[in-house]
mmCIF file of C-alpha atoms in Angstrom:
data_model
loop_
_atom_site.group_PDB
_atom_site.id
_atom_site.type_symbol
_atom_site.label_atom_id
_atom_site.label_comp_id
_atom_site.label_asym_id
_atom_site.label_seq_id
_atom_site.Cartn_x
_atom_site.Cartn_y
_atom_site.Cartn_z
ATOM 1 C CA MET A 1 20.047 -13.679 8.274
ATOM 2 C CA ASN A 2 21.368 -12.612 5.264
ATOM 3 C CA ILE A 3 18.697 -12.529 2.425
ATOM 4 C CA ARG A 4 19.206 -9.110 0.055
ATOM 5 C CA LEU A 5 15.995 -8.499 -2.193
ATOM 6 C CA ALA A 6 18.995 -7.821 -4.846
ATOM 7 C CA HIS A 7 22.118 -6.829 -5.788
ATOM 8 C CA PRO A 8 22.925 -3.342 -5.180
ATOM 9 C CA VAL A 9 22.915 -2.070 -8.513
ATOM 10 C CA TRP A 10 19.354 -2.262 -8.403
ATOM 11 C CA ASP A 11 19.244 0.130 -5.956
ATOM 12 C CA TRP A 12 21.055 2.748 -8.476
ATOM 13 C CA ILE A 13 18.151 1.614 -11.031
ATOM 14 C CA LEU A 14 15.303 1.960 -9.354
ATOM 15 C CA ALA A 15 16.491 5.649 -8.541
ATOM 16 C CA LEU A 16 17.136 6.944 -11.142
ATOM 17 C CA LEU A 17 13.704 5.367 -12.992
ATOM 18 C CA PHE A 18 12.355 7.521 -10.125
ATOM 19 C CA PHE A 19 13.575 10.265 -10.023
ATOM 20 C CA LEU A 20 12.933 10.338 -13.556
ATOM 21 C CA PHE A 21 9.539 9.020 -14.031
ATOM 22 C CA PHE A 22 8.096 9.834 -10.872
ATOM 23 C CA PRO A 23 7.566 13.708 -11.391
ATOM 24 C CA PHE A 24 6.672 13.601 -14.921
ATOM 25 C CA ALA A 25 3.460 10.962 -13.667
ATOM 26 C CA VAL A 26 2.755 13.615 -11.088
ATOM 27 C CA LEU A 27 2.366 16.363 -13.669
ATOM 28 C CA LEU A 28 0.809 14.271 -16.389
ATOM 29 C CA GLY A 29 -1.732 13.942 -13.494
ATOM 30 C CA LEU A 30 -2.275 17.648 -12.479
ATOM 31 C CA TYR A 31 -2.132 18.615 -16.082
ATOM 32 C CA TYR A 32 -2.748 16.353 -18.905
ATOM 33 C CA PRO A 33 -6.240 14.970 -19.101
ATOM 34 C CA ASN A 34 -9.382 16.319 -18.926
ATOM 35 C CA VAL A 35 -11.679 16.392 -15.467
ATOM 36 C CA ILE A 36 -15.194 15.182 -15.156
ATOM 37 C CA LEU A 37 -17.669 18.342 -15.508
ATOM 38 C CA GLU A 38 -19.205 17.004 -12.081
ATOM 39 C CA GLN A 39 -16.106 16.971 -9.790
ATOM 40 C CA GLY A 40 -14.319 19.754 -11.494
ATOM 41 C CA ILE A 41 -10.802 20.372 -10.642
ATOM 42 C CA SER A 42 -11.178 17.787 -7.220
ATOM 43 C CA HIS A 43 -10.701 14.933 -10.184
ATOM 44 C CA ARG A 44 -7.379 15.481 -9.938
ATOM 45 C CA ILE A 45 -6.974 13.267 -6.884
ATOM 46 C CA PHE A 46 -8.050 10.499 -9.087
ATOM 47 C CA TYR A 47 -4.097 10.530 -10.268
ATOM 48 C CA PHE A 48 -2.579 10.349 -6.777
ATOM 49 C CA HIS A 49 -5.500 8.104 -4.707
ATOM 50 C CA VAL A 50 -6.372 5.249 -6.445
ATOM 51 C CA PRO A 51 -2.652 3.736 -7.374
ATOM 52 C CA VAL A 52 -1.852 4.613 -3.507
ATOM 53 C CA ALA A 53 -4.872 2.569 -3.119
ATOM 54 C CA TRP A 54 -3.950 -0.251 -4.902
ATOM 55 C CA VAL A 55 -0.875 -0.659 -3.479
ATOM 56 C CA ALA A 56 -2.072 -0.200 0.720
ATOM 57 C CA LEU A 57 -3.572 -2.997 -0.795
ATOM 58 C CA TYR A 58 -0.858 -5.202 -2.652
ATOM 59 C CA GLY A 59 1.415 -4.308 0.778
ATOM 60 C CA PRO A 60 -0.204 -7.078 3.032
ATOM 61 C CA GLY A 61 -0.515 -9.937 0.399
ATOM 62 C CA ILE A 62 3.265 -9.151 0.303
ATOM 63 C CA SER A 63 2.937 -9.395 4.575
ATOM 64 C CA ALA A 64 1.357 -12.720 4.195
ATOM 65 C CA VAL A 65 3.277 -14.640 1.628
ATOM 66 C CA CYS A 66 6.318 -13.422 4.055
ATOM 67 C CA ALA A 67 3.840 -14.088 7.219
ATOM 68 C CA VAL A 68 3.086 -18.053 6.204
ATOM 69 C CA ILE A 69 6.834 -18.861 4.963
ATOM 70 C CA TYR A 70 8.059 -17.444 8.588
ATOM 71 C CA LEU A 71 5.389 -20.227 9.836
ATOM 72 C CA ILE A 72 6.628 -23.350 8.341
ATOM 73 C CA THR A 73 10.627 -22.138 8.723
ATOM 74 C CA LYS A 74 11.124 -20.006 11.891
ATOM 75 C CA ASP A 75 13.261 -18.344 10.093
ATOM 76 C CA ARG A 76 13.618 -14.547 11.035
ATOM 77 C CA ILE A 77 14.287 -13.202 8.074
ATOM 78 C CA TRP A 78 10.762 -13.755 6.503
ATOM 79 C CA ASP A 79 9.071 -11.738 9.862
ATOM 80 C CA THR A 80 11.439 -8.865 9.161
ATOM 81 C CA LEU A 81 9.603 -9.111 5.452
ATOM 82 C CA SER A 82 6.761 -8.946 6.442
ATOM 83 C CA LEU A 83 7.148 -6.350 9.100
ATOM 84 C CA SER A 84 8.450 -3.735 6.367
ATOM 85 C CA ALA A 85 5.904 -4.433 3.645
ATOM 86 C CA ASN A 86 3.127 -3.991 6.367
ATOM 87 C CA LYS A 87 4.967 -0.171 7.199
ATOM 88 C CA ILE A 88 4.782 0.919 3.614
ATOM 89 C CA SER A 89 1.029 -0.765 3.580
ATOM 90 C CA LEU A 90 0.073 2.155 6.819
ATOM 91 C CA LEU A 91 1.777 4.420 5.297
ATOM 92 C CA PHE A 92 -0.055 4.195 1.670
ATOM 93 C CA ALA A 93 -3.044 4.049 3.778
ATOM 94 C CA ILE A 94 -2.887 6.792 5.732
ATOM 95 C CA GLY A 95 -1.924 8.737 2.220
ATOM 96 C CA VAL A 96 -5.608 7.201 0.685
ATOM 97 C CA LEU A 97 -7.266 8.572 4.447
ATOM 98 C CA PHE A 98 -5.257 11.882 3.672
ATOM 99 C CA SER A 99 -6.808 11.706 0.157
ATOM 100 C CA GLY A 100 -9.932 9.939 0.448
ATOM 101 C CA PRO A 101 -11.595 12.650 1.570
ATOM 102 C CA ILE A 102 -10.369 16.111 0.515
ATOM 103 C CA TRP A 103 -11.654 14.333 -2.887
ATOM 104 C CA ALA A 104 -14.847 13.336 -1.427
ATOM 105 C CA TYR A 105 -15.636 16.620 -0.248
ATOM 106 C CA LEU A 106 -15.407 18.018 -3.507
ATOM 107 C CA ALA A 107 -17.172 15.571 -5.500
ATOM 108 C CA TRP A 108 -19.999 14.544 -2.888
ATOM 109 C CA GLY A 109 -20.042 17.419 -0.346
ATOM 110 C CA THR A 110 -19.266 15.323 2.673
ATOM 111 C CA PRO A 111 -16.030 13.606 3.417
ATOM 112 C CA TRP A 112 -16.739 10.538 4.199
ATOM 113 C CA ASP A 113 -19.843 8.552 3.527
ATOM 114 C CA SER A 114 -20.640 5.534 6.431
ATOM 115 C CA THR A 115 -22.844 3.847 3.844
ATOM 116 C CA ASP A 116 -19.942 2.990 1.438
ATOM 117 C CA ALA A 117 -18.707 -0.377 1.327
ATOM 118 C CA ARG A 118 -15.035 1.000 0.118
ATOM 119 C CA LEU A 119 -14.826 3.059 2.625
ATOM 120 C CA ASN A 120 -16.063 1.045 5.898
ATOM 121 C CA SER A 121 -14.254 -1.512 4.418
ATOM 122 C CA PHE A 122 -10.936 0.103 3.775
ATOM 123 C CA PHE A 123 -11.199 1.682 7.417
ATOM 124 C CA VAL A 124 -11.216 -1.753 8.940
ATOM 125 C CA LEU A 125 -8.342 -2.136 7.519
ATOM 126 C CA VAL A 126 -6.422 0.495 8.219
ATOM 127 C CA LEU A 127 -7.306 -0.470 11.734
ATOM 128 C CA SER A 128 -6.508 -4.044 11.313
ATOM 129 C CA LEU A 129 -2.342 -2.637 10.179
ATOM 130 C CA VAL A 130 -2.341 -0.696 13.145
ATOM 131 C CA ALA A 131 -3.052 -3.452 15.219
ATOM 132 C CA TYR A 132 -0.911 -5.008 14.115
ATOM 133 C CA PHE A 133 2.168 -2.433 14.879
ATOM 134 C CA LEU A 134 0.222 -2.029 18.547
ATOM 135 C CA LEU A 135 0.528 -6.236 19.084
ATOM 136 C CA ARG A 136 3.721 -5.971 18.278
ATOM 137 C CA PHE A 137 4.769 -3.358 20.459
ATOM 138 C CA LEU A 138 3.249 -5.026 23.427
ATOM 139 C CA ILE A 139 4.139 -8.461 23.257
ATOM 140 C CA VAL A 140 7.565 -8.813 25.206
ATOM 141 C CA ASP A 141 8.376 -12.410 23.925
ATOM 142 C CA HIS A 142 10.100 -12.578 20.479
ATOM 143 C CA ASN A 143 8.095 -16.005 19.408
ATOM 144 C CA LYS A 144 5.372 -15.417 20.470
ATOM 145 C CA LYS A 145 6.402 -11.746 18.647
ATOM 146 C CA TYR A 146 6.533 -13.404 15.122
ATOM 147 C CA ILE A 147 3.745 -16.147 14.957
ATOM 148 C CA PHE A 148 0.774 -13.563 16.213
ATOM 149 C CA SER A 149 2.629 -11.153 13.754
ATOM 150 C CA ALA A 150 2.275 -13.427 11.034
ATOM 151 C CA PHE A 151 -1.716 -14.227 12.106
ATOM 152 C CA LEU A 152 -2.525 -11.150 11.652
ATOM 153 C CA SER A 153 -0.649 -10.192 8.867
ATOM 154 C CA LEU A 154 -3.015 -12.963 7.013
ATOM 155 C CA PHE A 155 -6.273 -10.980 8.835
ATOM 156 C CA CYS A 156 -4.944 -7.787 7.148
ATOM 157 C CA THR A 157 -4.716 -9.529 3.855
ATOM 158 C CA VAL A 158 -8.763 -11.170 4.497
ATOM 159 C CA ASN A 159 -9.003 -7.556 5.381
ATOM 160 C CA ALA A 160 -7.157 -6.617 1.779
ATOM 161 C CA ILE A 161 -9.034 -8.679 -0.811
ATOM 162 C CA LEU A 162 -12.541 -7.476 1.442
ATOM 163 C CA THR A 163 -11.647 -4.106 0.039
ATOM 164 C CA TRP A 164 -11.056 -5.020 -3.015
ATOM 165 C CA GLY A 165 -13.911 -6.549 -3.485
ATOM 166 C CA ALA A 166 -16.257 -4.048 -1.714
ATOM 167 C CA ILE A 167 -17.491 -2.817 -5.220
ATOM 168 C CA ARG A 168 -17.135 -5.834 -6.965
ATOM 169 C CA TRP A 169 -19.078 -8.587 -5.013
ATOM 170 C CA VAL A 170 -21.445 -6.251 -3.301
ATOM 171 C CA ASP A 171 -23.897 -3.987 -4.262
ATOM 172 C CA ASN A 172 -22.892 -0.763 -2.457
ATOM 173 C CA PRO A 173 -24.967 1.554 -1.575
ATOM 174 C CA GLY A 174 -22.662 4.563 -1.004
ATOM 175 C CA ASN A 175 -20.789 7.136 -3.781
ATOM 176 C CA HIS A 176 -18.012 5.178 -4.434
ATOM 177 C CA PRO A 177 -17.013 4.930 -7.736
ATOM 178 C CA SER A 178 -17.313 1.557 -9.742
ATOM 179 C CA SER A 179 -13.804 -0.460 -10.408
ATOM 180 C CA VAL A 180 -11.945 2.255 -13.189
ATOM 181 C CA LEU A 181 -11.221 -1.744 -14.691
ATOM 182 C CA GLY A 182 -15.056 -1.646 -15.453
ATOM 183 C CA LYS A 183 -16.990 -2.081 -18.996
ATOM 184 C CA LYS A 184 -16.660 1.113 -19.733
ATOM 185 C CA GLY A 185 -13.610 1.954 -19.439
ATOM 186 C CA MET A 186 -12.055 5.018 -19.342
ATOM 187 C CA ASP A 187 -10.655 7.915 -22.188
ATOM 188 C CA PRO A 188 -7.291 8.077 -23.839
ATOM 189 C CA ASP A 189 -5.627 10.797 -21.856
ATOM 190 C CA MET A 190 -7.442 9.174 -18.558
ATOM 191 C CA ARG A 191 -5.979 5.973 -19.179
ATOM 192 C CA LEU A 192 -2.347 7.556 -19.878
ATOM 193 C CA SER A 193 -2.534 9.381 -16.863
ATOM 194 C CA PHE A 194 -4.053 6.702 -14.403
ATOM 195 C CA TRP A 195 -1.232 3.850 -15.218
ATOM 196 C CA ALA A 196 1.740 6.019 -15.401
ATOM 197 C CA GLY A 197 0.573 7.067 -11.824
ATOM 198 C CA VAL A 198 -0.019 3.692 -10.894
ATOM 199 C CA LEU A 199 3.874 2.604 -12.042
ATOM 200 C CA ALA A 200 5.267 5.558 -10.592
ATOM 201 C CA TYR A 201 3.331 4.657 -7.127
ATOM 202 C CA HIS A 202 4.832 1.023 -7.514
ATOM 203 C CA LEU A 203 8.349 2.255 -7.876
ATOM 204 C CA LEU A 204 8.160 4.164 -4.899
ATOM 205 C CA PHE A 205 6.736 1.377 -3.401
ATOM 206 C CA LEU A 206 9.372 -0.695 -4.273
ATOM 207 C CA ILE A 207 12.128 1.793 -3.175
ATOM 208 C CA LEU A 208 10.286 2.241 0.462
ATOM 209 C CA TYR A 209 10.787 -1.886 0.975
ATOM 210 C CA ARG A 210 14.342 -1.770 0.225
ATOM 211 C CA VAL A 211 15.197 0.609 2.368
ATOM 212 C CA VAL A 212 12.093 0.357 5.126
ATOM 213 C CA TYR A 213 13.336 -3.474 4.993
ATOM 214 C CA ARG A 214 17.359 -2.960 5.697
ATOM 215 C CA LEU A 215 16.810 -1.415 8.489
ATOM 216 C CA ASP A 216 14.314 -3.149 9.790
ATOM 217 C CA LYS A 217 17.022 -6.258 9.292
ATOM 218 C CA MET A 218 19.864 -3.780 11.305
ATOM 219 C CA GLN A 219 17.454 -3.546 13.606
ATOM 220 C CA ALA A 220 16.797 -7.582 13.902
ATOM 221 C CA ILE A 221 20.429 -8.317 14.221
ATOM 222 C CA LYS A 222 20.682 -6.235 16.709
ATOM 223 C CA ASP A 223 17.750 -7.481 18.351
ATOM 224 C CA GLU A 224 19.484 -11.292 18.186
ATOM 225 C CA LEU A 225 23.057 -10.226 19.875
ATOM 226 C CA GLN A 226 21.137 -8.896 22.850
ATOM 227 C CA ASP A 227 19.226 -12.146 23.174
#
């Protein structure tokens, strides 16, 4: 088990970029762009909520790729990489579940719209991620745990894809806005703040992925020594 994500020098580079850019992106989203009149100041949540949601949807895809490689090679390191990606996906998904109802209540007058396809599909994604970790906790046999986890990672990825397409492929009856990358686009101030937030939270994802992976790798080595 000797795969490393990159040379350690990238830890310093990523940390420098993060501490220089992340506060700037957060403050930019809070103070720079004009707000939508119908939503008022609550619109500022957009610059946190949407970038975090994107990462929560990308994470299962990374996990699924690692899971497929594990099923092919049976190399434990790929299960570890898959596990780490799902941990961060669940963390970001929880951030979406907390920020979304706040924005929804201020913008729509209700914290949850049960008719909204995107909200319901995202909630199913969160449940599937919780089921992934519950399964890993309950299954004692390591080989079975890794195999079932790999297939459940694929299931989580299917849920993430369906969530991404919920406002693109179906006639959504709920209040959820259309894709931010739609034909209407965004004003320049909103576009700058949005993409700065996307970059900032992806930097956060990379840093967390490297840290969590190392912790999971140490635990995997301890498990191997016990076996």
